[in-house]
PDB file of C-alpha atoms and ligand atoms in Angstrom:
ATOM      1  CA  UNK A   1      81.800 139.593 187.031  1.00  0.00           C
ATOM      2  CA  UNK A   2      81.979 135.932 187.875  1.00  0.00           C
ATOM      3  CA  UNK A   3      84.368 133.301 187.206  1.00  0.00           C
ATOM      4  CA  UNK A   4      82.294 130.128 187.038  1.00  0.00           C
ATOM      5  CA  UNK A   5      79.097 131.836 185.676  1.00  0.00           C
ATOM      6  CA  UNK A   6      77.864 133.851 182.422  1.00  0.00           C
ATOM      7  CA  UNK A   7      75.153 136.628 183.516  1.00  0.00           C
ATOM      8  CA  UNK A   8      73.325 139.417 181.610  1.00  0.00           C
ATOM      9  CA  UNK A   9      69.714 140.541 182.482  1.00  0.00           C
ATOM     10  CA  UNK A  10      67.839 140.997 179.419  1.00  0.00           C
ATOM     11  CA  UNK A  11      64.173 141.434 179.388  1.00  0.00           C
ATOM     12  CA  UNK A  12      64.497 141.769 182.899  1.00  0.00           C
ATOM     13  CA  UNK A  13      65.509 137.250 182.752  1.00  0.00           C
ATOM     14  CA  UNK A  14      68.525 136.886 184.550  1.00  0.00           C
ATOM     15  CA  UNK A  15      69.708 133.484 182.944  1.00  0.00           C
ATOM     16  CA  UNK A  16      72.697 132.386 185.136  1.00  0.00           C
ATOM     17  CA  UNK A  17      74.754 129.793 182.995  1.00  0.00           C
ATOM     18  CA  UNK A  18      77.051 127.330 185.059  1.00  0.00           C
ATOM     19  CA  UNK A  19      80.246 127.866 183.226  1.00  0.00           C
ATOM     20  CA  UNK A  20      83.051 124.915 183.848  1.00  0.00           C
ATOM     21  CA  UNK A  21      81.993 122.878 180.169  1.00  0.00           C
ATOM     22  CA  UNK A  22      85.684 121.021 180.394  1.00  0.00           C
ATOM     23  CA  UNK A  23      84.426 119.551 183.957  1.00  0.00           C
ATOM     24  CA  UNK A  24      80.885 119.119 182.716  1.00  0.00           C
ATOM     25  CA  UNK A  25      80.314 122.267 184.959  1.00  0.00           C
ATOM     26  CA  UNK A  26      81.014 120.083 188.236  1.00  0.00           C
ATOM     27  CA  UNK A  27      80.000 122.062 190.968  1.00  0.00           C
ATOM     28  CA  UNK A  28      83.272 123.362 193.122  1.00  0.00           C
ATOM     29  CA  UNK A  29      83.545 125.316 196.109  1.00  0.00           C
ATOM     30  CA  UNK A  30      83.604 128.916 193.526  1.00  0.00           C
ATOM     31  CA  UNK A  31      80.688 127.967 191.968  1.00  0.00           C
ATOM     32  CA  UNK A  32      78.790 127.458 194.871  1.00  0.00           C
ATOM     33  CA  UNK A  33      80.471 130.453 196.529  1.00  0.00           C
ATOM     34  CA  UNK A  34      79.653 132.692 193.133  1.00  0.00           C
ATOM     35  CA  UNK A  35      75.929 131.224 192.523  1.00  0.00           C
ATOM     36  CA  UNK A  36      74.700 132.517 196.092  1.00  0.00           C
ATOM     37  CA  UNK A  37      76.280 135.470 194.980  1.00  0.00           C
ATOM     38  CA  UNK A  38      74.166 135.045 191.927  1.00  0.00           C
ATOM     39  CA  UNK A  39      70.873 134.256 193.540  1.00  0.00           C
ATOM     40  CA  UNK A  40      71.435 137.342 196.110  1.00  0.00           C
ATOM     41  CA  UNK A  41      71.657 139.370 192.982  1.00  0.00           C
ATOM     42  CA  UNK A  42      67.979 137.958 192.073  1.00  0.00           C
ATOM     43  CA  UNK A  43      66.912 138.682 195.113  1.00  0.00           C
ATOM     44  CA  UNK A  44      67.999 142.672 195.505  1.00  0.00           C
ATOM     45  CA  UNK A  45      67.755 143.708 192.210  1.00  0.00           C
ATOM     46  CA  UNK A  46      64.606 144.964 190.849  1.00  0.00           C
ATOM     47  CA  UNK A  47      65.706 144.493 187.321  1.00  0.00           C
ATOM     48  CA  UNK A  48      65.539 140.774 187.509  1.00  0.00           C
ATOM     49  CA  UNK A  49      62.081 139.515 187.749  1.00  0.00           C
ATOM     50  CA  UNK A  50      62.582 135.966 187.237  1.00  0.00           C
ATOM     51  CA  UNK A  51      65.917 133.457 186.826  1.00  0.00           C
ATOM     52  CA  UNK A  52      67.003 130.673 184.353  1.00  0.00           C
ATOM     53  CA  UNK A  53      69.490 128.511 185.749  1.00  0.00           C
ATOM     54  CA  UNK A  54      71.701 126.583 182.772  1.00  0.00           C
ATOM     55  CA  UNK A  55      74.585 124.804 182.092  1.00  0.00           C
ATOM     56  CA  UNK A  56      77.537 125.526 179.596  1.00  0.00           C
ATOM     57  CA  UNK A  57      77.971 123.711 176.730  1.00  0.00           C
ATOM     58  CA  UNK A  58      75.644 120.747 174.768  1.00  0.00           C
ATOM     59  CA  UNK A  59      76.694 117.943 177.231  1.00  0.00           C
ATOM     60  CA  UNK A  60      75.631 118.942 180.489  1.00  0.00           C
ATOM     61  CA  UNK A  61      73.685 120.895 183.202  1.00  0.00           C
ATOM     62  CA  UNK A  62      76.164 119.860 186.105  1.00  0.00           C
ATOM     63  CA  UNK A  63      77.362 116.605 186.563  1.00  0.00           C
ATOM     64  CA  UNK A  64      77.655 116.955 189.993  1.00  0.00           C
ATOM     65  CA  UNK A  65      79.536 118.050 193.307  1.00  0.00           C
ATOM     66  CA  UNK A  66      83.252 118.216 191.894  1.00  0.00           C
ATOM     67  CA  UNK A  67      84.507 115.024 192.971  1.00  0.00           C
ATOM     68  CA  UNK A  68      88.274 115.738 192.878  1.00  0.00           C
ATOM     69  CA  UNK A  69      87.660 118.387 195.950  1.00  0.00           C
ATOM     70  CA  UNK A  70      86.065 115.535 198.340  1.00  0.00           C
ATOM     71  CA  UNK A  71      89.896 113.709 198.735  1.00  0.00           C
ATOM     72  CA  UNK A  72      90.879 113.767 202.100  1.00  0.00           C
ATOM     73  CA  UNK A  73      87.875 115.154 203.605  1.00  0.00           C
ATOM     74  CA  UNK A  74      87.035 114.184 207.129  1.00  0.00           C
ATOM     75  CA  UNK A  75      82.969 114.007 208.184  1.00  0.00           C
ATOM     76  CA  UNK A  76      83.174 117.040 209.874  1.00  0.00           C
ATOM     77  CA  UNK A  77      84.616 118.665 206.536  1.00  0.00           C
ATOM     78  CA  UNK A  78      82.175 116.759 204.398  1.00  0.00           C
ATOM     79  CA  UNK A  79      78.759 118.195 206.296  1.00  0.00           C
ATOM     80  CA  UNK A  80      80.400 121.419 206.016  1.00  0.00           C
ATOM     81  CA  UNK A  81      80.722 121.630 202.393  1.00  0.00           C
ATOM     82  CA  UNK A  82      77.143 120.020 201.901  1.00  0.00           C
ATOM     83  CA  UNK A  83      75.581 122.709 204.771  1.00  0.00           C
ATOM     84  CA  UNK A  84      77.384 125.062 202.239  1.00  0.00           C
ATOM     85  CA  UNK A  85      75.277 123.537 199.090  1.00  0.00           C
ATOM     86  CA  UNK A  86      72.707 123.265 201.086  1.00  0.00           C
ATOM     87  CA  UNK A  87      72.135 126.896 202.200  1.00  0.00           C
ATOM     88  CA  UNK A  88      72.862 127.911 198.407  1.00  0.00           C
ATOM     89  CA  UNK A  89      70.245 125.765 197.148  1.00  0.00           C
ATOM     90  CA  UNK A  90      67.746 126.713 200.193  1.00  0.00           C
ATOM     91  CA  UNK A  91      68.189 130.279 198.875  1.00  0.00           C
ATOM     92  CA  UNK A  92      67.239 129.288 195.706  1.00  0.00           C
ATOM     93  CA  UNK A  93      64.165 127.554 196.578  1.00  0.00           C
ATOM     94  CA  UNK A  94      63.008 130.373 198.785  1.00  0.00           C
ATOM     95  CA  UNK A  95      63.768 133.179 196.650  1.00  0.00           C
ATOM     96  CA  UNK A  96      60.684 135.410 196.136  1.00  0.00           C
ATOM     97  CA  UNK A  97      60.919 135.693 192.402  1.00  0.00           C
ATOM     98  CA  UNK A  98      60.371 132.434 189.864  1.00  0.00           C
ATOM     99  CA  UNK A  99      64.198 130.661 189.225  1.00  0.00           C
ATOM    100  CA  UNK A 100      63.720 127.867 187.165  1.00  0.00           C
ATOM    101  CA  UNK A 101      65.704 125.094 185.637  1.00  0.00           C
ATOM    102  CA  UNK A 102      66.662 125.114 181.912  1.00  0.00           C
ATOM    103  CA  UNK A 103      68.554 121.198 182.125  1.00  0.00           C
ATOM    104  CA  UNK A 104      70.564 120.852 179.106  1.00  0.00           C
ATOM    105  CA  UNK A 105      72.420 117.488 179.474  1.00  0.00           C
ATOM    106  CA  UNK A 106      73.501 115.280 182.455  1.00  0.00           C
ATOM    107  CA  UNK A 107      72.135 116.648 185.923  1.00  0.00           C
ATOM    108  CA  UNK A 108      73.514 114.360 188.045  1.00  0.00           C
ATOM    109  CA  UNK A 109      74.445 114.284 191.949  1.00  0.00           C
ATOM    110  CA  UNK A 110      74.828 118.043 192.794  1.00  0.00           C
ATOM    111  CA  UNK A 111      73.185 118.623 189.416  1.00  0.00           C
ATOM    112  CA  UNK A 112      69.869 117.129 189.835  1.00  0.00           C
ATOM    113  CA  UNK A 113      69.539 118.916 193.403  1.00  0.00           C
ATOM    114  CA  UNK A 114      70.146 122.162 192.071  1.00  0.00           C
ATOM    115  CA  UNK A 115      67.694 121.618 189.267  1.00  0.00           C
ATOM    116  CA  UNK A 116      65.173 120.133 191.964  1.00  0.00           C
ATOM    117  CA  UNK A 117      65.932 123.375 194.250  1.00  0.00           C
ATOM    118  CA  UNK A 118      64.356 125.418 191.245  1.00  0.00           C
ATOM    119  CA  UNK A 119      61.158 126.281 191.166  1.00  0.00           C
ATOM    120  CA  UNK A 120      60.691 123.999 188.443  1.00  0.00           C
ATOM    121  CA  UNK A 121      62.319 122.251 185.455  1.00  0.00           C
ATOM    122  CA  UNK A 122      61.938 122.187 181.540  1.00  0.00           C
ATOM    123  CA  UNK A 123      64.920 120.032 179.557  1.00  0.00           C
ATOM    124  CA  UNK A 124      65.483 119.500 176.736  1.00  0.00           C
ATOM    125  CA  UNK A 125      65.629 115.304 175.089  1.00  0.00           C
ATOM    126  CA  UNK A 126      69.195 114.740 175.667  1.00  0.00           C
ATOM    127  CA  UNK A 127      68.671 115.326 179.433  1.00  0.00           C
ATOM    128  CA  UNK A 128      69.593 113.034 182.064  1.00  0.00           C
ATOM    129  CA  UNK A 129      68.563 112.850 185.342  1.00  0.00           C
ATOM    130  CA  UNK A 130      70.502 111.307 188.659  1.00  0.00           C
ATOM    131  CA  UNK A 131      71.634 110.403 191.857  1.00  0.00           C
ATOM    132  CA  UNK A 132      75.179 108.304 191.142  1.00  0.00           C
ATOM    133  CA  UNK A 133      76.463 109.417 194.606  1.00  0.00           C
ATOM    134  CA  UNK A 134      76.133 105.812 195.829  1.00  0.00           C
ATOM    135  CA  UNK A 135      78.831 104.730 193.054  1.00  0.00           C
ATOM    136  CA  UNK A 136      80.904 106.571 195.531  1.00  0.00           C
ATOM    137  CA  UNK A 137      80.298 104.857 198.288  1.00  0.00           C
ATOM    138  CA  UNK A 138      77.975 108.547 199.235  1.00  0.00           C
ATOM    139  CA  UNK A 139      74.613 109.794 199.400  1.00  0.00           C
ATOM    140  CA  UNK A 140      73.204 113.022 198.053  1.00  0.00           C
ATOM    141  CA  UNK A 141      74.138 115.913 200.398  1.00  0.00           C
ATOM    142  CA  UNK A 142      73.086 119.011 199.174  1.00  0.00           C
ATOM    143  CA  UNK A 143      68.798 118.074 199.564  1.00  0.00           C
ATOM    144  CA  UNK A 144      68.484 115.536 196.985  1.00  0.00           C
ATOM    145  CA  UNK A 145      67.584 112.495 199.571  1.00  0.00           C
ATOM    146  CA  UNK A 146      64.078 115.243 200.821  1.00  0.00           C
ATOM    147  CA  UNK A 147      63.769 117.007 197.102  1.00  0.00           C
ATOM    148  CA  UNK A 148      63.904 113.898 194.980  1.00  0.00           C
ATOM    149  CA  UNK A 149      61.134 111.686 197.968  1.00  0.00           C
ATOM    150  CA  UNK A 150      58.957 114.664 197.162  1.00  0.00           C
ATOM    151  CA  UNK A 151      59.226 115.116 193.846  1.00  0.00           C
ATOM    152  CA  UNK A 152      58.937 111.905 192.282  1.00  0.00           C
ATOM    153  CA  UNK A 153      57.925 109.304 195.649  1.00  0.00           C
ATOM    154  CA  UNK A 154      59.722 107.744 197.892  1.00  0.00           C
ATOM    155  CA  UNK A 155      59.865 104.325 195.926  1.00  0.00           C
ATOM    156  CA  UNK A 156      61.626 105.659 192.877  1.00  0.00           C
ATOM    157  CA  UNK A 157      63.509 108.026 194.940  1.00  0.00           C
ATOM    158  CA  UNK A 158      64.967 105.206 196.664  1.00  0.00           C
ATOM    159  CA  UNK A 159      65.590 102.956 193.434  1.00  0.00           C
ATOM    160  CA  UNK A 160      67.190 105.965 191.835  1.00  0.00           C
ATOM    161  CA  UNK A 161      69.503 106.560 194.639  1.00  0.00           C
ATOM    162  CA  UNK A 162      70.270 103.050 195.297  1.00  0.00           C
ATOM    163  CA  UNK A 163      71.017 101.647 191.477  1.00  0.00           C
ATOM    164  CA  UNK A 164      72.584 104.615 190.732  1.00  0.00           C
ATOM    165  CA  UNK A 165      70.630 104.736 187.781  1.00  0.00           C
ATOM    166  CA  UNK A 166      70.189 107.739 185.523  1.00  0.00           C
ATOM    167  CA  UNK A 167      66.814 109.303 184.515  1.00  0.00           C
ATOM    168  CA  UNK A 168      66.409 109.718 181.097  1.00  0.00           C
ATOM    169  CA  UNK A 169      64.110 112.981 179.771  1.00  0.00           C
ATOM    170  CA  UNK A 170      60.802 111.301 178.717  1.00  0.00           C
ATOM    171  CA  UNK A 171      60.931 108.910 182.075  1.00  0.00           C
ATOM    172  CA  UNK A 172      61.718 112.934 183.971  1.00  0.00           C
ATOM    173  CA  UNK A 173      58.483 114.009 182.002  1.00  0.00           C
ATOM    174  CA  UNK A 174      56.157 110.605 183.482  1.00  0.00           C
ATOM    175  CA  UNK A 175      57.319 111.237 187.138  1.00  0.00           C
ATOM    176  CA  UNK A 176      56.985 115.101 187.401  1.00  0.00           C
ATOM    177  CA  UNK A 177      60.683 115.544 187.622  1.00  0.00           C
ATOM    178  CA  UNK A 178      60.650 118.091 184.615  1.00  0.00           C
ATOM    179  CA  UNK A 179      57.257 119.984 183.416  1.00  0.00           C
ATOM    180  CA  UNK A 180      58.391 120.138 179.096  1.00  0.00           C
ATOM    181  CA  UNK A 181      60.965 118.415 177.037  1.00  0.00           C
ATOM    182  CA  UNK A 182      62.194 120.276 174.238  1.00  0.00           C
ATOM    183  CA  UNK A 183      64.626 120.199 171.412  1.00  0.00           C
ATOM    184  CA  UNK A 184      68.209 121.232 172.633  1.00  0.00           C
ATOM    185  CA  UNK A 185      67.511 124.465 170.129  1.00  0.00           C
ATOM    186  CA  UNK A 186      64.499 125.458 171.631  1.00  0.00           C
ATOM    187  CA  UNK A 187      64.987 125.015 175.164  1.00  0.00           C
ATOM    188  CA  UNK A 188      65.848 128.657 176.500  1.00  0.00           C
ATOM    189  CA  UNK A 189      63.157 129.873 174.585  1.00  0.00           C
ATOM    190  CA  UNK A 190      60.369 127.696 175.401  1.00  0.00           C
ATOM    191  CA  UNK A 191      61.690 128.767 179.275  1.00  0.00           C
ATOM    192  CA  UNK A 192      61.747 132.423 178.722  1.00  0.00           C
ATOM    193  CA  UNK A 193      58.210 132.117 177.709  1.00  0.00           C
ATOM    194  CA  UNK A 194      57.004 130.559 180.664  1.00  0.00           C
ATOM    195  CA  UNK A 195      58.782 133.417 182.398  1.00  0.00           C
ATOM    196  CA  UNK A 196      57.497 136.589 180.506  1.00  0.00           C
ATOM    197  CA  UNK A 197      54.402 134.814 181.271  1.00  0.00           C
ATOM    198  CA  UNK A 198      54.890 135.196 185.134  1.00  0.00           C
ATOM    199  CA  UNK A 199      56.399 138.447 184.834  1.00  0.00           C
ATOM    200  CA  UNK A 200      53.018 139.679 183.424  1.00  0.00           C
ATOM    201  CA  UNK A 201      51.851 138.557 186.745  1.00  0.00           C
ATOM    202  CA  UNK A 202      51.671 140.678 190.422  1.00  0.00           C
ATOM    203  CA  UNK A 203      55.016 140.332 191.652  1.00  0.00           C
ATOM    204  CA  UNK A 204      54.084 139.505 195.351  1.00  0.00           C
ATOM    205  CA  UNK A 205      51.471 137.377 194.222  1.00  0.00           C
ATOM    206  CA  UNK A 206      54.049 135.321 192.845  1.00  0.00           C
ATOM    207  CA  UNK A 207      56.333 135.383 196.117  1.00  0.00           C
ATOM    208  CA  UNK A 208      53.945 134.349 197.793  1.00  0.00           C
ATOM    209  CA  UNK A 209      52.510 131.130 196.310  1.00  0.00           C
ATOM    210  CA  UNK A 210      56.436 130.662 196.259  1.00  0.00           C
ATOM    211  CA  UNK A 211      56.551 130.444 200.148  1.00  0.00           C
ATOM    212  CA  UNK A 212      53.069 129.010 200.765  1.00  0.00           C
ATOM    213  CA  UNK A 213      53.825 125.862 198.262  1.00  0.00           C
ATOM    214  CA  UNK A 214      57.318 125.378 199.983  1.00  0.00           C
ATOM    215  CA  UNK A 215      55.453 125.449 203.685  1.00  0.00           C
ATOM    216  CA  UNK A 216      53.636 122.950 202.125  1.00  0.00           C
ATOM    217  CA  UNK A 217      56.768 120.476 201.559  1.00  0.00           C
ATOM    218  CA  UNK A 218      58.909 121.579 205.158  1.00  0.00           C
ATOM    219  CA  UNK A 219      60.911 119.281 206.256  1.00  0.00           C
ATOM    220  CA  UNK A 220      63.842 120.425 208.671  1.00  0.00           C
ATOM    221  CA  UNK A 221      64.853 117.641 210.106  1.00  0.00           C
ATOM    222  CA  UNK A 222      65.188 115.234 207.152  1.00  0.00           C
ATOM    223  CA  UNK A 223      67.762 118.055 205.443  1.00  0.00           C
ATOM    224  CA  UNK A 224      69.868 117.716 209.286  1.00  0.00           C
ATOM    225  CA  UNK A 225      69.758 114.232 209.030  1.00  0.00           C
ATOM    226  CA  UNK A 226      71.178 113.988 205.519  1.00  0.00           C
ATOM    227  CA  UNK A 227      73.671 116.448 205.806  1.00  0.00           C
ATOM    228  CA  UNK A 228      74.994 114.531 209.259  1.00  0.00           C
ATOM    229  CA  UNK A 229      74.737 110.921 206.857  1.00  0.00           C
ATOM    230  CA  UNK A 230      76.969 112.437 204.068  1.00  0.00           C
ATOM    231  CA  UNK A 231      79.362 113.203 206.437  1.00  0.00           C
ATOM    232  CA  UNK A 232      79.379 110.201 207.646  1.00  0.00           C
ATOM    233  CA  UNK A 233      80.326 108.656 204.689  1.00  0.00           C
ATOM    234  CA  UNK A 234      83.360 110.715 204.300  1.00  0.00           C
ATOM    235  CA  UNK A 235      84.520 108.533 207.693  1.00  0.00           C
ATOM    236  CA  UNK A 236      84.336 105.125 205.654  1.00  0.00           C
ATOM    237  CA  UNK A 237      87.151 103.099 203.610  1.00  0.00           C
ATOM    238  CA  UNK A 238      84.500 102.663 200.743  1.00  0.00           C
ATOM    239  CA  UNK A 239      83.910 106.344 200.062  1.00  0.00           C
ATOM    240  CA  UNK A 240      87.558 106.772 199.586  1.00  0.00           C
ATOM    241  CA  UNK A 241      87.573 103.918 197.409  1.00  0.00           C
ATOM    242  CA  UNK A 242      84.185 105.160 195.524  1.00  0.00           C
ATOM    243  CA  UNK A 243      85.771 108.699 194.901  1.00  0.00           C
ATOM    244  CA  UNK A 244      89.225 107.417 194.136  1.00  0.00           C
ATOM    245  CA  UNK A 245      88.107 105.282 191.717  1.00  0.00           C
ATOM    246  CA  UNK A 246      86.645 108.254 189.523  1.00  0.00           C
ATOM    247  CA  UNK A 247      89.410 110.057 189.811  1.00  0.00           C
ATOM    248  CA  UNK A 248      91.596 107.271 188.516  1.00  0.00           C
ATOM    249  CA  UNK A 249      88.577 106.179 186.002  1.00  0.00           C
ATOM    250  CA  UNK A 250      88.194 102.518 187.140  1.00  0.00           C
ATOM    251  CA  UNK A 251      85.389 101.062 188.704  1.00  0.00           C
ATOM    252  CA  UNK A 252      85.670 100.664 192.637  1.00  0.00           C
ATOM    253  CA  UNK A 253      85.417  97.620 194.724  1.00  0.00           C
ATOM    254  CA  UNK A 254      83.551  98.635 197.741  1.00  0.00           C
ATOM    255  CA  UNK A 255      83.735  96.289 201.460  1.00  0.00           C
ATOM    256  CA  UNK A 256      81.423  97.696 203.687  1.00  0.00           C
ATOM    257  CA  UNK A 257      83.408  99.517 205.446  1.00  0.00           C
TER     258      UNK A 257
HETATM  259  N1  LIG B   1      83.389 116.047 189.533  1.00  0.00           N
HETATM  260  C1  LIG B   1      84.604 116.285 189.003  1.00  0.00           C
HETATM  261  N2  LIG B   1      84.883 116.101 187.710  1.00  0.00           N
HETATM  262  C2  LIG B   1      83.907 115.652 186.928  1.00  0.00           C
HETATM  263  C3  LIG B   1      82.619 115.369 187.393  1.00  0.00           C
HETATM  264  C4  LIG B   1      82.372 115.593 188.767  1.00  0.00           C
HETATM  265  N3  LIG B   1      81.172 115.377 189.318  1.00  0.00           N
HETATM  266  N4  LIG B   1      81.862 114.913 186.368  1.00  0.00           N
HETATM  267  C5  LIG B   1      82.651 114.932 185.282  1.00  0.00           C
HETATM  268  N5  LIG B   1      83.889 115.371 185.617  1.00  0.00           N
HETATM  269  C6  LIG B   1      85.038 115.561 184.740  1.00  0.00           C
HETATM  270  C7  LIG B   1      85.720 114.225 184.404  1.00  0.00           C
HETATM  271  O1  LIG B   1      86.593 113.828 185.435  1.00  0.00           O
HETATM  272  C8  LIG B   1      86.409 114.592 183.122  1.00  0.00           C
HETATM  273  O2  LIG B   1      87.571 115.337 183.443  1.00  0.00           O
HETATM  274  P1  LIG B   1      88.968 115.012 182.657  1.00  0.00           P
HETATM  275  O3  LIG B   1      88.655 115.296 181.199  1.00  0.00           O
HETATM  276  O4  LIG B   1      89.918 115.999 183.258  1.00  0.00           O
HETATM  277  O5  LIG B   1      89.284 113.571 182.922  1.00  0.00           O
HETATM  278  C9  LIG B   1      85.451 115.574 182.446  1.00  0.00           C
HETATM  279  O6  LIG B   1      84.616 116.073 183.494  1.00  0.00           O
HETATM  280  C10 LIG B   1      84.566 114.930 181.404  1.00  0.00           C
HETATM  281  O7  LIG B   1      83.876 113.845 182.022  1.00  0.00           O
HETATM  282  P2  LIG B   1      83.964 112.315 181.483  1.00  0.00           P
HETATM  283  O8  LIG B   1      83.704 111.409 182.650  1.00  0.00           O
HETATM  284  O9  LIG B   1      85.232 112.117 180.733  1.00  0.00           O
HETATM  285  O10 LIG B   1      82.735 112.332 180.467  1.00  0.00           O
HETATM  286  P3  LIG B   1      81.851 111.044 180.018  1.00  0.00           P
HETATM  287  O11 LIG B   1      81.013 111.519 178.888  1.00  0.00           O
HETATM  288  O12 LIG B   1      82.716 109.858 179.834  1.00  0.00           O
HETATM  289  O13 LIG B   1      80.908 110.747 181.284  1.00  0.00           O
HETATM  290  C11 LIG B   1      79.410 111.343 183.094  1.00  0.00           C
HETATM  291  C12 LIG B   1      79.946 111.701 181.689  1.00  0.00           C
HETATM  292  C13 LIG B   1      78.544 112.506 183.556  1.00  0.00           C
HETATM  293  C14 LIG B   1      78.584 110.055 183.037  1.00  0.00           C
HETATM  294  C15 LIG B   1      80.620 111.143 184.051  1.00  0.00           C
HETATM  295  O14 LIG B   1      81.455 112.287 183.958  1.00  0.00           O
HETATM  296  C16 LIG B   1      80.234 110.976 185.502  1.00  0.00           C
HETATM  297  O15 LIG B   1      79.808 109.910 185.905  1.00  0.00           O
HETATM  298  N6  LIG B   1      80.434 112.042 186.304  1.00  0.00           N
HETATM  299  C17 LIG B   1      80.215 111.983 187.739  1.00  0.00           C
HETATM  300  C18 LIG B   1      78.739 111.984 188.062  1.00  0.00           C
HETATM  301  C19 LIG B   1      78.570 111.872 189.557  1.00  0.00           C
HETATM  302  O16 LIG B   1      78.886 110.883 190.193  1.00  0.00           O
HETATM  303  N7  LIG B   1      78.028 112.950 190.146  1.00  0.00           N
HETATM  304  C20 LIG B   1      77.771 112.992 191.543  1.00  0.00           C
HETATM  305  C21 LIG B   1      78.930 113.604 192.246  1.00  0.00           C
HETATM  306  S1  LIG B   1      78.650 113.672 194.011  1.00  0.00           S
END
């Protein structure tokens, strides 16, 4: 039924497997397009009780935002496309049954904010964790700036998104980014578990401590503000340097400008 994404409700799991394993399952404008098709599909339904969101392939979750469709982008185009992310990944976090994250490799950029948009996370100990976007001369656009501050603080938040640096699973495990680490092997199982576990449970029970621990965590304006800053970037000399540069696999030379 979908292009970018393997489906099939068993047990009534809906596991929803990001399928683009030659791009690391980069996240383009179908697979954004075809996983809010996906999460409507949670939400109407009543077969699926609960979601596992994975990636295809032993390398990674998704590696990010595909990079190759931000060339020639101007601002206005590049707060589009993150609103677009955005309002998947909002759907996501909202969603009145339990969608968690299954991270199976790199979850990087894009990635890491879908992950983080989950209700929560188990990996398995080849994980890594992510926000390269300023290698691109970019921030995170599609929540990662508000989702990462709250999950994890605002100090390694910030070093995170300012190095560059990648999050490896046992350091995910010590901040709160991820609740379990398993073996590659065992880590759809270990998640399904978690999720017969709140299947057994009252269904609106559930939907609701979904909505009253998000109204915990609101935060509007700070989503506005970083979806008008990413497209900001896309008006600068170094994000066209940042992006081209990965594209051509060398490593950029930014200016400040
Ligand atoms: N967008 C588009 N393509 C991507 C991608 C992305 N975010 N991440 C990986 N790919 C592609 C690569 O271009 C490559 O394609 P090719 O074989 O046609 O050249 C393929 O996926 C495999 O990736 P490669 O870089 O060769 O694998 P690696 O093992 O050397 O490195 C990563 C893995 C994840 C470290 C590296 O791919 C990477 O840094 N990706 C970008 C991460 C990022 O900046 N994400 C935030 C985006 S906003």
């Amino acid at each position: 039924m979908y292009q970018t994404s393997v489906t099939a409700i068993a047990e009534n799991i809906f596991p929803i497997t990001i399928n683009r394993p030659e791009k690391l399952n980069a996240l383009n404008q179908m697979v954004i397009a075809e996983l809010g098709e996906a999460i409507e599909e949670v939400y109407q339904n009543p077969a699926i009780r609960a979601a596992i969101i994975t990636g295809s392939g032993n390398k990674a979750f998704v590696a990010g935002a595909d990079i190759s469709g931000f060339t020639g982008l101007s601002k206005e185009q590049g707060s589009r496309m993150a609103k677009e992310g955005l309002d998947v990944f909002f759907k996501i976090e909202n969603a009145p049954k339990a969608i968690v994250a299954a991270v199976n490799g790199f979850a990087l950029g894009g990635g890491c904010e879908l992950a983080m948009a989950c209700h929560f996370r188990l990996c398995s100990d080849t994980a890594q964790f992510g926000q390269p976007e300023v290698n691109l001369g970019l921030i995170p656009g599609y929540g990662g700036t508000q989702r990462l501050t709250k999950l994890i603080g605002k100090g390694r938040a910030l070093e995170a998104m300012m190095t560059g640096n990648l999050i490896n699973a046992s350091v995910a495990l010590q901040y709160g980014l991820v609740n379990y680490i398993t073996k590659p092997e065992d880590l759809i199982e270990k998640t399904r578990v978690i999720l017969k576990q709140i299947i057994g449970k009252a269904p609106l029970a559930i939907a609701h401590s979904i909505a009253a621990a998000n109204a915990a965590l609101e935060n509007e304006k700070g989503y506005q503000l970083e979806t008008a800053l990413f497209g900001e970037c896309f008006a600068t000399e170094d994000m066209k340097e940042g992006t081209a540069a990965f594209l051509e696999k060398r490593k950029p030379v930014f200016k400040g400008s």
